[in-house]
mmCIF file of C-alpha atoms in Angstrom:
data_model
loop_
_atom_site.group_PDB
_atom_site.id
_atom_site.type_symbol
_atom_site.label_atom_id
_atom_site.label_comp_id
_atom_site.label_asym_id
_atom_site.label_seq_id
_atom_site.Cartn_x
_atom_site.Cartn_y
_atom_site.Cartn_z
ATOM 1 C CA UNK A 1 -14.829 -32.371 7.132
ATOM 2 C CA UNK A 2 -13.418 -31.274 10.730
ATOM 3 C CA UNK A 3 -11.954 -34.544 11.346
ATOM 4 C CA UNK A 4 -10.425 -33.892 8.248
ATOM 5 C CA UNK A 5 -8.993 -29.999 8.795
ATOM 6 C CA UNK A 6 -7.652 -31.418 11.891
ATOM 7 C CA UNK A 7 -5.761 -34.013 9.628
ATOM 8 C CA UNK A 8 -3.761 -31.396 7.795
ATOM 9 C CA UNK A 9 -3.066 -28.981 10.940
ATOM 10 C CA UNK A 10 -2.133 -32.111 12.876
ATOM 11 C CA UNK A 11 0.099 -33.179 10.097
ATOM 12 C CA UNK A 12 1.580 -29.234 10.860
ATOM 13 C CA UNK A 13 1.505 -29.562 14.022
ATOM 14 C CA UNK A 14 3.983 -32.214 14.534
ATOM 15 C CA UNK A 15 5.984 -32.309 11.053
ATOM 16 C CA UNK A 16 4.138 -34.724 9.459
ATOM 17 C CA UNK A 17 3.007 -35.343 5.774
ATOM 18 C CA UNK A 18 -0.716 -34.978 5.527
ATOM 19 C CA UNK A 19 -1.854 -38.243 4.568
ATOM 20 C CA UNK A 20 -5.306 -37.672 2.169
ATOM 21 C CA UNK A 21 -8.581 -40.050 2.928
ATOM 22 C CA UNK A 22 -11.206 -39.385 0.768
ATOM 23 C CA UNK A 23 -14.889 -37.725 1.565
ATOM 24 C CA UNK A 24 -17.933 -39.578 1.938
ATOM 25 C CA UNK A 25 -18.208 -40.364 -1.886
ATOM 26 C CA UNK A 26 -16.394 -39.274 -4.914
ATOM 27 C CA UNK A 27 -18.825 -35.915 -5.823
ATOM 28 C CA UNK A 28 -17.710 -34.720 -2.843
ATOM 29 C CA UNK A 29 -13.743 -35.593 -3.691
ATOM 30 C CA UNK A 30 -14.048 -33.822 -7.024
ATOM 31 C CA UNK A 31 -16.066 -30.673 -5.410
ATOM 32 C CA UNK A 32 -13.781 -29.897 -2.882
ATOM 33 C CA UNK A 33 -10.759 -31.024 -4.473
ATOM 34 C CA UNK A 34 -8.581 -31.141 -0.762
ATOM 35 C CA UNK A 35 -7.390 -34.373 -2.592
ATOM 36 C CA UNK A 36 -5.073 -31.943 -4.514
ATOM 37 C CA UNK A 37 -1.093 -33.151 -4.194
ATOM 38 C CA UNK A 38 -1.557 -35.281 -1.507
ATOM 39 C CA UNK A 39 -1.255 -38.657 -1.617
ATOM 40 C CA UNK A 40 -3.386 -40.913 -0.326
ATOM 41 C CA UNK A 41 -3.310 -43.434 3.157
ATOM 42 C CA UNK A 42 -4.399 -46.373 0.723
ATOM 43 C CA UNK A 43 -1.947 -45.704 -1.670
ATOM 44 C CA UNK A 44 0.863 -45.592 1.260
ATOM 45 C CA UNK A 45 -0.259 -49.400 2.697
ATOM 46 C CA UNK A 46 0.137 -50.229 -1.392
ATOM 47 C CA UNK A 47 3.800 -48.496 -1.265
ATOM 48 C CA UNK A 48 3.880 -50.220 1.942
ATOM 49 C CA UNK A 49 3.582 -48.300 4.640
ATOM 50 C CA UNK A 50 1.859 -49.548 8.135
ATOM 51 C CA UNK A 51 -0.768 -47.994 10.013
ATOM 52 C CA UNK A 52 -0.316 -46.957 12.758
ATOM 53 C CA UNK A 53 -2.749 -45.027 15.520
ATOM 54 C CA UNK A 54 -2.602 -42.860 17.854
ATOM 55 C CA UNK A 55 -4.702 -42.358 20.977
ATOM 56 C CA UNK A 56 -6.703 -39.519 21.393
ATOM 57 C CA UNK A 57 -5.639 -36.042 22.861
ATOM 58 C CA UNK A 58 -6.153 -32.164 24.321
ATOM 59 C CA UNK A 59 -4.731 -30.485 21.884
ATOM 60 C CA UNK A 60 -4.502 -27.650 24.690
ATOM 61 C CA UNK A 61 -2.204 -30.359 27.257
ATOM 62 C CA UNK A 62 1.170 -29.776 26.454
ATOM 63 C CA UNK A 63 2.312 -33.013 28.114
ATOM 64 C CA UNK A 64 -0.595 -34.827 26.087
ATOM 65 C CA UNK A 65 1.520 -33.059 22.635
ATOM 66 C CA UNK A 66 4.754 -34.383 23.721
ATOM 67 C CA UNK A 67 3.404 -37.715 24.179
ATOM 68 C CA UNK A 68 1.985 -37.574 20.710
ATOM 69 C CA UNK A 69 5.306 -36.577 19.286
ATOM 70 C CA UNK A 70 7.787 -39.383 21.301
ATOM 71 C CA UNK A 71 5.039 -41.824 19.393
ATOM 72 C CA UNK A 72 5.521 -40.540 16.707
ATOM 73 C CA UNK A 73 9.430 -40.076 17.308
ATOM 74 C CA UNK A 74 10.381 -43.600 18.164
ATOM 75 C CA UNK A 75 8.611 -44.568 14.477
ATOM 76 C CA UNK A 76 11.902 -42.248 12.735
ATOM 77 C CA UNK A 77 12.776 -44.597 9.919
ATOM 78 C CA UNK A 78 10.230 -46.486 9.794
ATOM 79 C CA UNK A 79 7.452 -45.946 6.676
ATOM 80 C CA UNK A 80 4.419 -45.694 9.138
ATOM 81 C CA UNK A 81 1.171 -43.165 8.781
ATOM 82 C CA UNK A 82 -0.221 -41.873 12.117
ATOM 83 C CA UNK A 83 -3.987 -42.031 12.045
ATOM 84 C CA UNK A 84 -5.098 -40.006 14.350
ATOM 85 C CA UNK A 85 -8.370 -40.970 16.149
ATOM 86 C CA UNK A 86 -11.906 -40.301 14.740
ATOM 87 C CA UNK A 87 -13.197 -36.487 16.056
ATOM 88 C CA UNK A 88 -9.684 -35.580 16.849
ATOM 89 C CA UNK A 89 -10.705 -32.115 18.257
ATOM 90 C CA UNK A 90 -8.762 -29.475 17.273
ATOM 91 C CA UNK A 91 -10.613 -26.153 18.042
ATOM 92 C CA UNK A 92 -9.917 -22.817 15.870
ATOM 93 C CA UNK A 93 -10.888 -24.743 12.576
ATOM 94 C CA UNK A 94 -9.568 -21.585 10.443
ATOM 95 C CA UNK A 95 -5.328 -22.914 10.940
ATOM 96 C CA UNK A 96 -5.469 -24.335 7.633
ATOM 97 C CA UNK A 97 -8.072 -21.729 5.576
ATOM 98 C CA UNK A 98 -5.319 -20.558 3.234
ATOM 99 C CA UNK A 99 -4.544 -24.339 2.043
ATOM 100 C CA UNK A 100 -8.050 -26.185 1.573
ATOM 101 C CA UNK A 101 -9.604 -22.365 0.077
ATOM 102 C CA UNK A 102 -6.302 -23.206 -2.598
ATOM 103 C CA UNK A 103 -7.472 -26.769 -2.554
ATOM 104 C CA UNK A 104 -10.925 -25.558 -3.575
ATOM 105 C CA UNK A 105 -9.903 -22.201 -6.048
ATOM 106 C CA UNK A 106 -7.376 -24.368 -7.826
ATOM 107 C CA UNK A 107 -9.770 -27.738 -7.647
ATOM 108 C CA UNK A 108 -10.660 -29.233 -11.258
ATOM 109 C CA UNK A 109 -14.540 -28.571 -10.257
ATOM 110 C CA UNK A 110 -14.107 -25.021 -10.467
ATOM 111 C CA UNK A 111 -12.791 -24.717 -13.867
ATOM 112 C CA UNK A 112 -16.719 -23.865 -15.038
ATOM 113 C CA UNK A 113 -17.554 -21.474 -11.779
ATOM 114 C CA UNK A 114 -18.968 -18.498 -13.155
ATOM 115 C CA UNK A 115 -18.533 -15.731 -9.746
ATOM 116 C CA UNK A 116 -22.650 -13.696 -10.593
ATOM 117 C CA UNK A 117 -23.162 -9.833 -8.962
ATOM 118 C CA UNK A 118 -26.231 -8.489 -9.431
ATOM 119 C CA UNK A 119 -26.515 -4.796 -8.607
ATOM 120 C CA UNK A 120 -30.869 -4.670 -8.158
ATOM 121 C CA UNK A 121 -29.984 -7.021 -5.426
ATOM 122 C CA UNK A 122 -27.060 -7.117 -3.583
ATOM 123 C CA UNK A 123 -25.953 -10.619 -3.935
ATOM 124 C CA UNK A 124 -23.077 -12.695 -5.025
ATOM 125 C CA UNK A 125 -23.294 -15.651 -6.435
ATOM 126 C CA UNK A 126 -20.912 -18.804 -6.880
ATOM 127 C CA UNK A 127 -22.785 -20.618 -9.473
ATOM 128 C CA UNK A 128 -21.771 -24.308 -8.514
ATOM 129 C CA UNK A 129 -24.085 -26.474 -10.728
ATOM 130 C CA UNK A 130 -26.491 -26.554 -7.842
ATOM 131 C CA UNK A 131 -29.372 -25.109 -6.279
ATOM 132 C CA UNK A 132 -28.515 -21.434 -4.099
ATOM 133 C CA UNK A 133 -30.103 -20.586 -1.200
ATOM 134 C CA UNK A 134 -30.472 -16.477 -1.515
ATOM 135 C CA UNK A 135 -32.708 -13.266 0.457
ATOM 136 C CA UNK A 136 -34.683 -13.372 -3.137
ATOM 137 C CA UNK A 137 -35.776 -16.901 -3.465
ATOM 138 C CA UNK A 138 -34.683 -19.965 -4.960
ATOM 139 C CA UNK A 139 -31.690 -19.906 -7.390
ATOM 140 C CA UNK A 140 -31.756 -23.131 -9.319
ATOM 141 C CA UNK A 141 -28.383 -23.478 -11.377
ATOM 142 C CA UNK A 142 -29.575 -25.916 -14.754
ATOM 143 C CA UNK A 143 -27.641 -26.713 -17.876
ATOM 144 C CA UNK A 144 -29.418 -24.886 -20.389
ATOM 145 C CA UNK A 145 -28.852 -20.847 -17.261
ATOM 146 C CA UNK A 146 -30.218 -20.117 -14.034
ATOM 147 C CA UNK A 147 -34.291 -20.289 -13.408
ATOM 148 C CA UNK A 148 -35.885 -18.417 -9.923
ATOM 149 C CA UNK A 149 -38.210 -21.332 -8.856
ATOM 150 C CA UNK A 150 -39.938 -19.658 -5.134
ATOM 151 C CA UNK A 151 -39.756 -16.658 -3.047
ATOM 152 C CA UNK A 152 -38.850 -16.933 0.350
#
């Protein structure tokens, strides 16, 4: 996820439109919903865009960021998708928090989520159809309802 966040951040930093690269499985794609409102790199390639890989750079080094900006500007007017290096470092990781929260909470996968609050144990759970660990034990969300399976 750090690579996705870095790509989203640097697209904004360099005034580019973000192109989505899907997560490793369709299940993650649907769960996270980050694809919403984004074209994929695959779609853009089918439309004739070429991929240009950007070399790794230090986000805190103004000269290196300016070099990347000059590379991007040299392709002005061309149909290009810029692809950052795998593990291109983005230190803060929170600069796109609001955007990804919006995508996550508006994803179709959230349509059936329920918020549960238990005042006796002060546990707040967000039901996502999964196994949830909490202070008092393991809660398994089943289609038929909630089942406490073990205590910690």
